[in-house]
XYZ file of C-alpha atoms in Angstrom:
144
model
C -0.422 0.152 0.047
C 0.803 3.489 -0.969
C 2.062 5.919 1.834
C -0.306 8.632 3.033
C 0.641 12.381 2.421
C -1.668 14.323 4.954
C -1.042 17.619 5.813
C -2.123 18.956 8.758
C -4.418 21.581 7.993
C -3.395 25.102 6.327
C -6.438 27.352 7.866
C -6.668 26.144 11.057
C -11.194 27.298 11.961
C -10.776 25.395 15.957
C -8.146 24.330 18.294
C -8.825 22.101 21.250
C -6.626 20.632 23.996
C -7.147 16.904 25.055
C -5.247 15.218 27.431
C -4.403 10.815 26.476
C -6.235 9.100 29.665
C -5.388 5.420 30.834
C -7.496 4.077 28.924
C -6.093 5.531 25.720
C -3.464 3.702 26.251
C -2.641 0.233 24.726
C -0.504 -2.715 24.968
C 2.885 -0.631 23.467
C 2.253 2.145 26.380
C 1.568 4.379 23.812
C -1.898 6.091 22.606
C -3.624 3.167 20.688
C -5.055 3.848 16.828
C -8.506 3.230 17.892
C -8.429 5.691 20.659
C -6.927 7.960 18.778
C -9.463 8.112 16.424
C -12.529 8.893 19.276
C -10.133 11.852 20.382
C -10.478 13.475 16.633
C -13.983 12.283 17.248
C -14.431 14.041 20.115
C -12.530 17.356 18.573
C -15.068 17.457 15.422
C -17.875 17.493 18.575
C -16.084 19.615 20.556
C -16.347 22.268 16.780
C -19.525 21.470 16.575
C -21.133 22.504 20.471
C -18.687 25.503 20.205
C -21.080 26.393 17.136
C -24.168 25.081 18.091
C -24.247 21.966 16.584
C -24.064 18.106 16.996
C -23.309 15.690 14.480
C -27.832 14.870 14.487
C -28.858 18.021 13.867
C -27.221 20.327 11.549
C -30.160 22.523 10.601
C -32.136 19.530 11.281
C -29.528 17.330 9.256
C -27.042 14.416 10.568
C -23.545 14.256 9.785
C -22.007 11.067 8.492
C -18.708 9.740 8.213
C -17.614 8.146 4.841
C -14.159 8.161 5.141
C -11.090 7.858 6.998
C -7.360 8.503 6.616
C -4.921 8.807 9.875
C -1.257 9.085 9.173
C 1.383 8.306 12.496
C 3.739 10.675 13.181
C 5.518 10.048 16.710
C 3.920 8.245 19.949
C 1.970 10.100 22.686
C 1.741 8.666 26.135
C -0.458 8.923 29.128
C -0.644 12.519 30.751
C 0.416 14.085 27.641
C -1.458 16.741 26.844
C -2.471 16.969 23.174
C -3.392 20.053 20.718
C -5.856 19.087 17.931
C -6.256 21.907 14.900
C -9.079 21.220 12.357
C -9.522 22.908 9.134
C -12.559 21.964 6.802
C -12.204 21.458 2.783
C -15.672 21.608 0.725
C -15.674 18.434 -1.361
C -18.581 19.245 -3.788
C -21.473 20.683 -3.080
C -22.228 17.393 -0.531
C -19.348 17.060 1.173
C -16.850 18.319 2.944
C -13.153 16.848 4.559
C -12.410 17.478 8.134
C -8.415 17.824 8.491
C -6.723 17.773 11.876
C -3.139 18.431 13.036
C -2.418 16.504 15.773
C 0.216 17.506 18.143
C 2.041 17.560 21.358
C 0.885 21.083 23.476
C 4.271 20.910 26.058
C 6.755 20.405 22.624
C 4.544 21.418 19.060
C 5.847 17.654 18.517
C 3.425 16.033 15.667
C 1.344 12.983 16.166
C -0.494 11.962 14.557
C -2.589 13.956 10.751
C -5.570 13.333 9.825
C -8.685 13.718 7.940
C -12.490 12.585 7.603
C -14.290 12.916 4.891
C -18.004 13.360 5.969
C -21.636 13.890 3.533
C -25.168 15.460 5.515
C -27.956 13.682 5.294
C -31.994 13.966 5.603
C -32.740 11.610 8.209
C -36.682 11.213 7.155
C -35.811 11.174 3.532
C -32.931 9.599 4.292
C -31.059 11.092 1.155
C -28.046 12.673 0.827
C -28.232 16.729 0.787
C -26.093 19.707 0.434
C -24.084 21.078 3.441
C -25.448 23.221 5.653
C -25.292 26.729 4.808
C -24.077 26.835 8.513
C -21.278 24.972 7.396
C -20.054 26.817 4.554
C -20.599 29.734 6.648
C -18.085 28.623 9.068
C -15.844 27.171 6.101
C -16.015 30.967 4.628
C -15.319 32.956 7.206
C -12.313 31.037 8.496
C -13.929 31.012 11.933
C -12.141 29.649 15.083
């Protein structure tokens, strides 16, 4: 498999800080890959909440993750605080790409880079719809 060439977000619109908990550490004594994905999810949920949204209600639409890519750059350990930067870019009229840069808060060392592709669905019609205007506006304004 070809190596991923992911880069941290260029236009950061949100930053949060999350601690690596003991339950996030695997048998290798570092942050596990499943747990990292959970931290990315948590960061995305914090971003939405900061703007009055949830993954199940963005203008009545539901956010659906359709793909995920992660490139690990260094280890993270129990007790470290991670700084997670989030960016967003349009992927056509119906999709967005969330990009993430995960760094050790103390040293600035890059721990991981990731992206999640998302679409939005009308839960009643069970159909994919256009990106909600609220998110379009946040991207265009570069809101933090």
